[in-house]
XYZ file of C-alpha atoms in Angstrom:
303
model
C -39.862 99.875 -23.614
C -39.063 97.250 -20.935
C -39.326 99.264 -18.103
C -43.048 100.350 -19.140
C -44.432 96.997 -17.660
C -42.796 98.018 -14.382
C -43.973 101.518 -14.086
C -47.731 100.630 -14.844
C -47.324 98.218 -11.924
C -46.257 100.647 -9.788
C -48.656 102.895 -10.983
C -51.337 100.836 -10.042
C -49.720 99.901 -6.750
C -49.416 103.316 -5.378
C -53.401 104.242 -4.775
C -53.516 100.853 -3.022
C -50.694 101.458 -0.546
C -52.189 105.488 -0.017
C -55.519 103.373 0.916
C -53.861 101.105 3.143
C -52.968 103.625 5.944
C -56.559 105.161 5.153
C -58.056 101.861 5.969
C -56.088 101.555 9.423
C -57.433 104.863 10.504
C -61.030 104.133 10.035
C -60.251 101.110 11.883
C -58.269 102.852 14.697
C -61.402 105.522 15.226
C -64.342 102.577 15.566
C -66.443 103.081 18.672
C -66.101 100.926 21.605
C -69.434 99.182 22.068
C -71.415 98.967 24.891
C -75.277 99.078 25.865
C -75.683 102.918 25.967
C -79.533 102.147 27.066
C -79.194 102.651 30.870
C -82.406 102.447 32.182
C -84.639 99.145 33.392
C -88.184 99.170 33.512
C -89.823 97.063 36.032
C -91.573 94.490 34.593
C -94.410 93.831 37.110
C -94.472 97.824 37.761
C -95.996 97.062 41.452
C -95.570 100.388 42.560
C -93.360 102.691 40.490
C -92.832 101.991 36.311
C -88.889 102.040 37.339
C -88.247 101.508 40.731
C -89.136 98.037 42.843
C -90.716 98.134 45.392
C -89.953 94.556 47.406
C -93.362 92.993 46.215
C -94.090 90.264 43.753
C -96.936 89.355 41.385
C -99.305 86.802 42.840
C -98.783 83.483 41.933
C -100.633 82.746 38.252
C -100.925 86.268 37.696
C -99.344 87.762 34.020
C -98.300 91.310 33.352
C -97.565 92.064 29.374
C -96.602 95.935 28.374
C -95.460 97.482 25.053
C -94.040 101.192 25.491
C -92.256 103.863 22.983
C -89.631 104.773 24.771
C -87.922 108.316 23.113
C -84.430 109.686 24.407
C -83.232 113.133 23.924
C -79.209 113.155 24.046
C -78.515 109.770 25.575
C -75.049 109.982 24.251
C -72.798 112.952 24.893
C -69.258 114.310 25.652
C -68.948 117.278 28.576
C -67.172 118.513 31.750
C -70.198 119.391 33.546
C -74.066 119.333 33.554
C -75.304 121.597 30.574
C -78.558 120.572 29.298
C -78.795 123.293 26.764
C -76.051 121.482 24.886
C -77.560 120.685 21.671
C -75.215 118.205 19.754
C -73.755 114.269 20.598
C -72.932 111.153 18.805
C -76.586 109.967 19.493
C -79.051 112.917 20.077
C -82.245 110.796 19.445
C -83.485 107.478 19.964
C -86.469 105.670 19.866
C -87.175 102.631 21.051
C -89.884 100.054 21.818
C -90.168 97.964 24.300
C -91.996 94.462 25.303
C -91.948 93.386 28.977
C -93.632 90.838 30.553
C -93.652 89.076 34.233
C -95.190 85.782 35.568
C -96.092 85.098 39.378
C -94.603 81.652 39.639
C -95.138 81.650 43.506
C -96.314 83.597 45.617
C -92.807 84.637 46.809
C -91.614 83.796 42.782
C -91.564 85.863 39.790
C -89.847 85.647 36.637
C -89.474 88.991 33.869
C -87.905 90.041 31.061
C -87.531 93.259 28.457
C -87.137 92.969 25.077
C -86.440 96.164 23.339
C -86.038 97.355 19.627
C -84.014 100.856 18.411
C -86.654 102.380 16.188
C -84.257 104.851 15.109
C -81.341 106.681 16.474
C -79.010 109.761 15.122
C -76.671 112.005 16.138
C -73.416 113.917 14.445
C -69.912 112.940 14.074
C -67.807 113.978 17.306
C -63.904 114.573 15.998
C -63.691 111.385 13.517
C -65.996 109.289 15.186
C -69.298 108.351 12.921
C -72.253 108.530 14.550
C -74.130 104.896 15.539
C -76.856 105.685 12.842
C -79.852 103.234 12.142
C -82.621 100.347 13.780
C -81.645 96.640 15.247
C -82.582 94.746 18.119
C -81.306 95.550 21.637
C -79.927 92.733 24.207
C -83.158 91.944 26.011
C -82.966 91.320 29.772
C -84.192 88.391 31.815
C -84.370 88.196 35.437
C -85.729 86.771 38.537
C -87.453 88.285 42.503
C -87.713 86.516 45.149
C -89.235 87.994 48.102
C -87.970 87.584 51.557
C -90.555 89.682 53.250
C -94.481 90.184 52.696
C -96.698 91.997 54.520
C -99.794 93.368 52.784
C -99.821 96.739 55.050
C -96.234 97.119 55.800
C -92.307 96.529 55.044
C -91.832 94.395 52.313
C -88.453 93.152 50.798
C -87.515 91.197 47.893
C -83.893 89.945 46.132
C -84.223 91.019 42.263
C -81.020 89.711 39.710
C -81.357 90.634 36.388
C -79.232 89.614 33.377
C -78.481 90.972 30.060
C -78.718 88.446 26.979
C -75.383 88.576 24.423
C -77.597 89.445 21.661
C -78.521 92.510 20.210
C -77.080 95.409 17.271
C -73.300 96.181 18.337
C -73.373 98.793 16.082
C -75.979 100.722 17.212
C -74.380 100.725 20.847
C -77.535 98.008 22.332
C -75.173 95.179 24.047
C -72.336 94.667 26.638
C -70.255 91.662 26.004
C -71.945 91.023 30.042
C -73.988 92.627 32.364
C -75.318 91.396 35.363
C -77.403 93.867 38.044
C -78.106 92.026 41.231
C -80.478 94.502 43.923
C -82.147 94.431 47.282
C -85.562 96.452 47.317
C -87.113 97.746 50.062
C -90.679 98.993 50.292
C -93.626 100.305 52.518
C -97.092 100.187 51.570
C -99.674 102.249 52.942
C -103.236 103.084 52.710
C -103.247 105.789 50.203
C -99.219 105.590 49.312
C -96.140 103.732 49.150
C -92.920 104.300 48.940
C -89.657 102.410 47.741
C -86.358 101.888 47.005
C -83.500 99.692 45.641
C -79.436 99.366 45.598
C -77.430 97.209 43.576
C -74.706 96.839 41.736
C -74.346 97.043 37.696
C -71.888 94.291 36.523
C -70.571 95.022 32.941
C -67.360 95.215 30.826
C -65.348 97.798 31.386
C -65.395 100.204 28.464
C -62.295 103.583 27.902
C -63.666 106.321 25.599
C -61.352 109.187 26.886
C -60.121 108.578 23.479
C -63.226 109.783 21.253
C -63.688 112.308 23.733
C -60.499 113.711 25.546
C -61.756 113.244 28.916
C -60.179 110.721 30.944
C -63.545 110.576 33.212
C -65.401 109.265 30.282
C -65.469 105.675 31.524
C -68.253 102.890 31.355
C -67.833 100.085 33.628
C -69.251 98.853 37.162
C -71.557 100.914 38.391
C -73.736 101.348 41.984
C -77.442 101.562 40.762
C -79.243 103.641 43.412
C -83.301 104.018 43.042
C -86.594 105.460 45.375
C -90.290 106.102 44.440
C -92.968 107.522 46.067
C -96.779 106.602 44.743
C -100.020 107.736 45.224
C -102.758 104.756 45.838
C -105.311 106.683 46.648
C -106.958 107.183 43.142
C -109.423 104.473 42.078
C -108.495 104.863 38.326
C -104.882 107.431 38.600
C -102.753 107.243 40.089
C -98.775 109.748 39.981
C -95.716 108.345 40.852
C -92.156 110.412 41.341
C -88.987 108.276 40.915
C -84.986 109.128 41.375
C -82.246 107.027 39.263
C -78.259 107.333 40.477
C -75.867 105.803 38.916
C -72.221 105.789 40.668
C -69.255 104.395 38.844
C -67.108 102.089 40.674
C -64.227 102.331 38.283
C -63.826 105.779 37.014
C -66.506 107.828 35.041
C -69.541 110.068 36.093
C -72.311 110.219 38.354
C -75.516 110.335 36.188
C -79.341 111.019 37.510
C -82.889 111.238 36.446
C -85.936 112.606 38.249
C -88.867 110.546 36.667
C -92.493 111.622 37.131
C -95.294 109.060 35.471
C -98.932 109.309 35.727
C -100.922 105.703 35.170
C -104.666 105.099 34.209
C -106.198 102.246 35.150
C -108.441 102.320 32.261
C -110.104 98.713 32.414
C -109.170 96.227 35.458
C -107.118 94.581 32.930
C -105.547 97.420 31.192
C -103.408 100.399 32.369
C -102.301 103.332 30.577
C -99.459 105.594 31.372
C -97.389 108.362 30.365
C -93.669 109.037 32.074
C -90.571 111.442 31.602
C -88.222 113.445 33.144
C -84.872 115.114 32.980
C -81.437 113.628 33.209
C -79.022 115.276 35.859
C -75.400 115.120 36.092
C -72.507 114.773 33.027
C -72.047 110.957 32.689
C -72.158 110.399 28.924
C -74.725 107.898 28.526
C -77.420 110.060 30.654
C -80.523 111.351 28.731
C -81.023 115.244 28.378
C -84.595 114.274 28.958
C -86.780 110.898 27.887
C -90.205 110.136 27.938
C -92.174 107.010 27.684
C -95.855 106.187 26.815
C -96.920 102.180 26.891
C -100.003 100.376 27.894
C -99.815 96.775 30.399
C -102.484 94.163 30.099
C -102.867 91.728 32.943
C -105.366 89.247 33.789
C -106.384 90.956 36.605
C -105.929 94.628 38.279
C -101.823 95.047 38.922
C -101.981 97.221 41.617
């Protein structure tokens, strides 16, 4: 009779220690977080959606937008580029997005982006749960100065950007930092422009050749590489082709995206526009394919 005490304690002791080690394996297979959302949209969108361009809003001028922004496999595991690959840890996300940029000067302008994760899904990848749900993402602020203007010619402008520490960790929407300085280069013409940018993403380093085997699966500091070519001489559309590169500077994978967008100006205070394109390459946090609808109102005509 007086060792019945005892064995009921142990009894009830021995689920708990079985749960223990259970408990340090979830643990041991949480994913590292990072902002998997790779891609900035211009704020002032004087010239391309994606790309700058070296110009500035006028001084006084306002730019507000509001865009669904829908990616198709912006987080995936493989060796090389195969884009009928169906399955990753996030295969859909939708997101919206607020962005708005003041002319403070002339040669002055201040943006930011605020975005919000809709929804995202995917399926588990070995014992790694996928990053279901909604939250906010960290919004970005930033700042251009121009150091050249010509209204029919080269213009150039210094751009820094910065990512706020706020935003759903969970859900894979912040870096603990991230800072992208860029120089952006431009011509305007008549009935076209064209431009282009290169700078520097600044971030935390992030390892995930654990959840996926493959020591290149790195995210860290990255070269941010960027051209557009757009049509000006539609009175109310316009097209515009953009090119995205991303090079990592401390292991990982080169990722692009060929962007094509089409923008009405449907009042000279409102524009409409539609873009997308694929993803090329096999860094993990490139899109398949995403596409983007918004509208911008301004108080007067952008570009």
């Amino acid at each position: 009779m007086s060792f019945r005490p005892a064995l009921a304690l142990l009894s009830a002791m021995f689920p708990l220690a079985l749960a223990v080690p259970t408990a340090a394996s979830a643990q041991a297979t949480t994913l590292p977080t990072f902002n998997l959302q790779r891609l900035e949209l211009d704020p002032a969108a004087l010239g391309s959606l994606v790309v700058g361009t070296g110009r500035t809003l006028p001084a006084g001028m306002v730019r507000v937008a509001v865009q669904g922004h829908y990616e198709n496999l912006p987080f995936k595991f493989q060796t090389r580029w195969e884009p009928s690959d169906g399955a990753g840890l996030v295969e859909n996300r939708l997101t919206m997005d607020v962005t708005a940029a003041i002319g403070v000067l002339d040669w002055l302008q201040v943006d930011a982006e605020v975005p919000f994760i809709v929804s995202q899904g995917g399926k588990e990848h070995l014992t790694y749960a996928p990053p279901n749900g909604s939250g906010l993402g960290a919004p970005w602020v930033g700042v251009r100065a121009a150091l050249m203007r010509q209204e029919q010619g080269f213009q150039m402008a210094l751009d820094v950007s910065g990512a706020l520490p706020v935003g759903s960790e969970k859900l894979l929407a912040r870096d603990r930092y991230a800072l992208h300085p860029s120089l952006q280069l431009g011509y305007l013409g008549d009935t076209w422009q064209l431009g282009g940018e290169a700078g520097v993403l600044l971030r935390e380093k992030r390892d995930l050749a654990p959840v996926s085997a493959e020591g290149k699966d790195v995210i860290g500091h990255e070269l941010r590489l960027g051209a557009t070519v757009t049509s000006r001489a539609g009175e109310t559309t316009r097209g515009e082709l953009s090119m995205l590169v991303g090079v990592p500077l401390g292991g990982g994978r080169v990722g692009a995206e060929l962007l094509i967008a089409i923008r009405r100006h449907a009042l000279p205070w409102l524009d409409l526009y539609v873009l997308g394109g694929p993803g090329v390459g096999a860094a993990m946090d490139t899109p398949t394919f995403r596409f983007i609808a918004g509208a911008s109102f301004s108080t007067s005509k952008v570009d």
